[in-house]
Short mmCIF file of C-alpha atoms in Angstrom, two decimals:
data_model
loop_
_atom_site.label_atom_id
_atom_site.label_comp_id
_atom_site.label_asym_id
_atom_site.label_seq_id
_atom_site.Cartn_x
_atom_site.Cartn_y
_atom_site.Cartn_z
CA ASP A 1 -99.41 1.35 16.37
CA VAL A 2 -96.67 3.69 17.54
CA LYS A 3 -96.91 7.21 16.34
CA VAL A 4 -95.24 10.55 16.05
CA THR A 5 -97.85 13.19 15.40
CA GLN A 6 -97.16 16.64 14.03
CA SER A 7 -100.03 18.97 14.69
CA SER A 8 -100.19 20.64 11.29
CA ARG A 9 -99.63 19.27 7.80
CA TYR A 10 -99.54 22.67 6.15
CA LEU A 11 -98.95 26.13 7.61
CA VAL A 12 -98.75 29.56 6.04
CA LYS A 13 -97.28 32.32 8.18
CA ARG A 14 -96.21 35.89 7.65
CA THR A 15 -92.67 37.18 7.94
CA GLY A 16 -91.90 38.20 11.51
CA GLU A 17 -94.52 36.00 13.11
CA LYS A 18 -93.64 33.68 15.97
CA VAL A 19 -94.39 30.14 14.85
CA PHE A 20 -94.86 27.01 16.92
CA LEU A 21 -94.54 23.55 15.43
CA GLU A 22 -95.75 20.81 17.73
CA CYS A 23 -94.72 17.18 17.85
CA VAL A 24 -96.14 14.49 20.12
CA GLN A 25 -95.06 10.86 20.41
CA ASP A 26 -96.87 8.06 22.22
CA MET A 27 -93.96 5.62 22.50
CA ASP A 28 -92.40 6.89 25.74
CA HIS A 29 -89.23 7.72 23.81
CA GLU A 30 -86.57 9.80 25.51
CA ASN A 31 -84.98 11.14 22.32
CA MET A 32 -86.72 13.57 20.01
CA PHE A 33 -85.45 15.45 16.98
CA TRP A 34 -86.38 18.25 14.62
CA TYR A 35 -85.16 18.24 11.04
CA ARG A 36 -85.83 20.40 8.06
CA GLN A 37 -85.86 19.00 4.56
CA ASP A 38 -85.11 21.06 1.50
CA PRO A 39 -84.64 20.01 -2.13
CA GLY A 40 -81.00 19.44 -2.89
CA LEU A 41 -79.98 19.81 0.75
CA GLY A 42 -81.51 16.68 2.22
CA LEU A 43 -82.39 16.46 5.90
CA ARG A 44 -80.61 18.76 8.30
CA LEU A 45 -80.80 18.51 12.08
CA ILE A 46 -82.05 21.63 13.84
CA TYR A 47 -82.28 20.55 17.48
CA PHE A 48 -82.62 17.38 19.48
CA SER A 49 -83.54 16.49 23.02
CA TYR A 50 -82.59 13.41 25.01
CA ASP A 51 -84.70 14.14 28.06
CA VAL A 52 -87.32 16.46 29.45
CA LYS A 53 -86.02 20.03 29.63
CA MET A 54 -82.81 18.99 27.86
CA LYS A 55 -81.89 20.23 24.39
CA GLU A 56 -78.90 20.20 22.12
CA LYS A 57 -78.18 22.21 19.01
CA GLY A 58 -77.99 20.37 15.77
CA ASP A 59 -76.34 21.53 12.57
CA ILE A 60 -78.57 24.53 11.80
CA PRO A 61 -80.09 25.94 15.02
CA GLU A 62 -79.95 29.62 14.03
CA GLY A 63 -83.38 31.24 14.05
CA TYR A 64 -84.95 28.37 15.97
CA SER A 65 -85.51 27.36 19.55
CA VAL A 66 -87.16 24.34 21.15
CA SER A 67 -89.13 23.40 24.21
CA ARG A 68 -89.45 20.03 25.92
CA GLU A 69 -91.57 20.43 29.03
CA LYS A 70 -93.08 16.95 28.84
CA LYS A 71 -91.54 13.74 27.65
CA GLU A 72 -94.04 13.19 24.88
CA ARG A 73 -93.97 16.70 23.41
CA PHE A 74 -91.20 18.53 21.58
CA SER A 75 -91.95 21.94 20.17
CA LEU A 76 -89.99 23.85 17.55
CA ILE A 77 -90.24 27.62 17.71
CA LEU A 78 -89.43 30.08 14.98
CA GLU A 79 -88.88 33.27 16.95
CA SER A 80 -89.40 35.57 13.97
CA ALA A 81 -90.27 33.69 10.83
CA SER A 82 -88.39 34.54 7.65
CA THR A 83 -88.91 33.44 4.07
CA ASN A 84 -85.76 31.32 4.16
CA GLN A 85 -87.44 29.17 6.78
CA THR A 86 -89.99 27.98 4.24
CA SER A 87 -89.42 24.25 4.31
CA MET A 88 -90.70 20.80 5.24
CA TYR A 89 -90.17 20.17 8.95
CA LEU A 90 -89.90 16.62 10.24
CA CYS A 91 -90.06 15.47 13.84
CA ALA A 92 -88.63 12.11 14.92
CA SER A 93 -88.18 10.12 18.08
CA SER A 94 -86.16 7.13 19.29
CA PRO A 95 -85.73 5.21 22.53
CA PRO A 96 -82.62 5.73 24.70
CA GLY A 97 -79.66 3.39 24.84
CA ARG A 98 -80.92 1.60 21.76
CA ARG A 99 -79.35 3.77 19.14
CA ASN A 100 -79.70 1.01 16.62
CA TYR A 101 -83.44 1.09 16.82
CA GLY A 102 -83.84 3.75 14.19
CA TYR A 103 -86.11 6.75 14.23
CA THR A 104 -89.85 7.02 13.97
CA PHE A 105 -90.80 10.07 11.94
CA GLY A 106 -93.92 12.17 11.88
CA SER A 107 -95.67 12.99 8.62
CA GLY A 108 -94.09 16.41 8.41
CA THR A 109 -95.26 20.02 8.46
CA ARG A 110 -94.87 22.01 5.28
CA LEU A 111 -94.35 25.60 6.35
CA THR A 112 -94.58 28.52 3.97
CA VAL A 113 -93.49 31.95 5.16
CA VAL A 114 -94.77 34.81 3.03
CA ALA B 1 -64.81 11.76 8.64
CA GLN B 2 -68.15 10.05 8.49
CA SER B 3 -70.26 10.36 5.37
CA VAL B 4 -72.84 8.59 3.28
CA THR B 5 -73.15 8.77 -0.50
CA GLN B 6 -76.11 7.66 -2.53
CA LEU B 7 -74.67 7.09 -5.94
CA ASP B 8 -77.79 7.83 -7.98
CA SER B 9 -80.13 10.77 -7.55
CA HIS B 10 -82.75 9.11 -9.77
CA VAL B 11 -83.42 5.50 -10.73
CA SER B 12 -86.07 4.41 -13.19
CA VAL B 13 -87.24 0.80 -13.54
CA SER B 14 -90.15 -0.99 -15.15
CA GLU B 15 -92.74 -2.69 -12.99
CA GLY B 16 -91.73 -6.29 -12.29
CA THR B 17 -87.99 -5.71 -12.82
CA PRO B 18 -85.34 -5.63 -10.09
CA VAL B 19 -84.50 -2.53 -8.08
CA LEU B 20 -80.98 -1.54 -7.02
CA LEU B 21 -80.37 1.64 -5.03
CA ARG B 22 -76.72 2.18 -4.18
CA CYS B 23 -75.24 3.54 -0.98
CA ASN B 24 -71.64 3.88 0.16
CA TYR B 25 -70.58 5.03 3.58
CA SER B 26 -67.49 6.18 5.36
CA SER B 27 -67.21 5.73 9.10
CA SER B 28 -64.45 5.59 11.68
CA TYR B 29 -66.68 3.53 13.94
CA SER B 30 -68.63 0.37 13.45
CA PRO B 31 -71.70 1.90 11.84
CA SER B 32 -75.37 1.29 12.14
CA LEU B 33 -76.99 1.65 8.74
CA PHE B 34 -80.58 2.24 7.77
CA TRP B 35 -82.75 2.68 4.73
CA TYR B 36 -85.83 4.89 4.91
CA VAL B 37 -88.54 5.49 2.34
CA GLN B 38 -90.49 8.72 1.88
CA HIS B 39 -93.62 8.88 -0.20
CA PRO B 40 -94.73 12.32 -1.49
CA ASN B 41 -95.69 14.73 1.26
CA LYS B 42 -95.16 12.12 3.94
CA GLY B 43 -92.63 11.50 6.67
CA LEU B 44 -89.84 8.94 6.47
CA GLN B 45 -90.59 5.29 7.19
CA LEU B 46 -87.94 2.81 8.28
CA LEU B 47 -87.43 0.07 5.69
CA LEU B 48 -84.62 -1.88 7.30
CA LYS B 49 -81.55 -1.59 9.48
CA TYR B 50 -78.11 -3.15 9.89
CA THR B 51 -76.75 -3.31 13.42
CA SER B 52 -73.72 -5.63 13.22
CA ALA B 53 -75.67 -8.86 13.18
CA ALA B 54 -76.45 -10.60 9.89
CA THR B 55 -74.94 -8.83 6.89
CA LEU B 56 -78.00 -9.52 4.73
CA VAL B 57 -80.90 -7.61 6.17
CA LYS B 58 -84.50 -8.08 5.17
CA GLY B 59 -86.98 -5.27 5.51
CA ILE B 60 -90.56 -4.44 4.78
CA ASN B 61 -92.27 -4.59 1.38
CA GLY B 62 -89.81 -7.15 0.02
CA PHE B 63 -86.72 -4.95 0.25
CA GLU B 64 -83.36 -6.17 1.48
CA ALA B 65 -79.86 -4.79 1.80
CA GLU B 66 -76.43 -6.31 2.18
CA PHE B 67 -73.71 -4.81 4.35
CA LYS B 68 -70.31 -5.23 2.68
CA LYS B 69 -67.56 -3.94 4.91
CA SER B 70 -64.82 -4.45 2.35
CA GLU B 71 -66.70 -2.28 -0.14
CA THR B 72 -68.17 0.08 2.49
CA SER B 73 -71.52 -0.39 0.81
CA PHE B 74 -75.09 -0.98 1.88
CA HIS B 75 -77.09 -1.27 -1.34
CA LEU B 76 -80.87 -1.67 -1.27
CA THR B 77 -82.49 -4.24 -3.56
CA LYS B 78 -85.86 -5.68 -4.41
CA PRO B 79 -86.41 -8.54 -6.86
CA SER B 80 -89.52 -7.12 -8.51
CA ALA B 81 -90.61 -3.49 -8.48
CA HIS B 82 -94.20 -2.49 -7.84
CA MET B 83 -95.82 0.78 -8.78
CA SER B 84 -96.28 1.57 -5.09
CA ASP B 85 -92.48 1.51 -4.62
CA ALA B 86 -92.19 4.85 -6.40
CA ALA B 87 -90.82 7.14 -3.70
CA GLU B 88 -87.62 8.69 -2.40
CA TYR B 89 -85.20 6.47 -0.52
CA PHE B 90 -82.62 7.59 2.02
CA CYS B 91 -79.57 5.74 3.21
CA VAL B 92 -78.62 6.74 6.75
CA VAL B 93 -75.57 6.05 8.89
CA LEU B 94 -75.65 6.41 12.66
CA VAL B 95 -72.26 6.95 14.27
CA GLY B 96 -70.77 7.93 17.58
CA ALA B 97 -70.99 6.43 21.02
CA GLY B 98 -74.09 8.39 21.90
CA GLY B 99 -75.76 7.51 18.65
CA PHE B 100 -76.78 11.08 17.99
CA LYS B 101 -74.67 11.71 14.94
CA THR B 102 -77.00 10.75 12.15
CA ILE B 103 -75.93 11.32 8.59
CA PHE B 104 -78.55 11.21 5.86
CA GLY B 105 -77.76 10.53 2.26
CA ALA B 106 -79.07 12.98 -0.32
CA GLY B 107 -81.77 10.56 -1.39
CA THR B 108 -82.56 8.52 -4.49
CA ARG B 109 -85.85 9.02 -6.22
CA LEU B 110 -87.23 5.79 -7.62
CA PHE B 111 -89.54 5.92 -10.63
CA VAL B 112 -91.51 2.81 -11.60
CA LYS B 113 -92.88 2.59 -15.14
CA ALA B 114 -95.94 0.53 -15.98
#
């Protein structure tokens, strides 16, 4: 069964900490995405990557960075966590050139910044 | 401009009765359309997709959706609701040549009464 795995289900971090959210997929997908989900705001795209070492800003990249050193792994980095980054973070992947395939999502990481 | 509108934020049905979750879209391109389901504290799971083939699309768990170009709609239906269908449902449109412009609807929360 194909999978997107997010390393943590729940995280609590302090303001100012550097936070790493990890996502691994076992489907050999080129495309990977990071979203955040907030009540009333829906899903918003933070960053995406269509190849190793490639990244593109999404709609709300401020305060975040990403790393894609290996095809299967896409990391989201909060350089200095703030309380307004408390949210549910969802990772997704999809194969290339088959944009109609749809995304496979991970189970999400609920991050609380205190 | 591309957009997707889920017409109901909440829908409540009794177990065994039909489900209708409404979605309208706006797209300058021929769209790809998807429905995803999200159970509490979980990631999103693909229910079904429309990719310019048959206009009536069947998905998992007995759900189906019909693409109506003239009405710019892609409503999700199920003949008989089950308690396990209680979740949030997202209508998604994928636009653009690269397939990276993904627009999520705000979501419809489905309640199923015993």
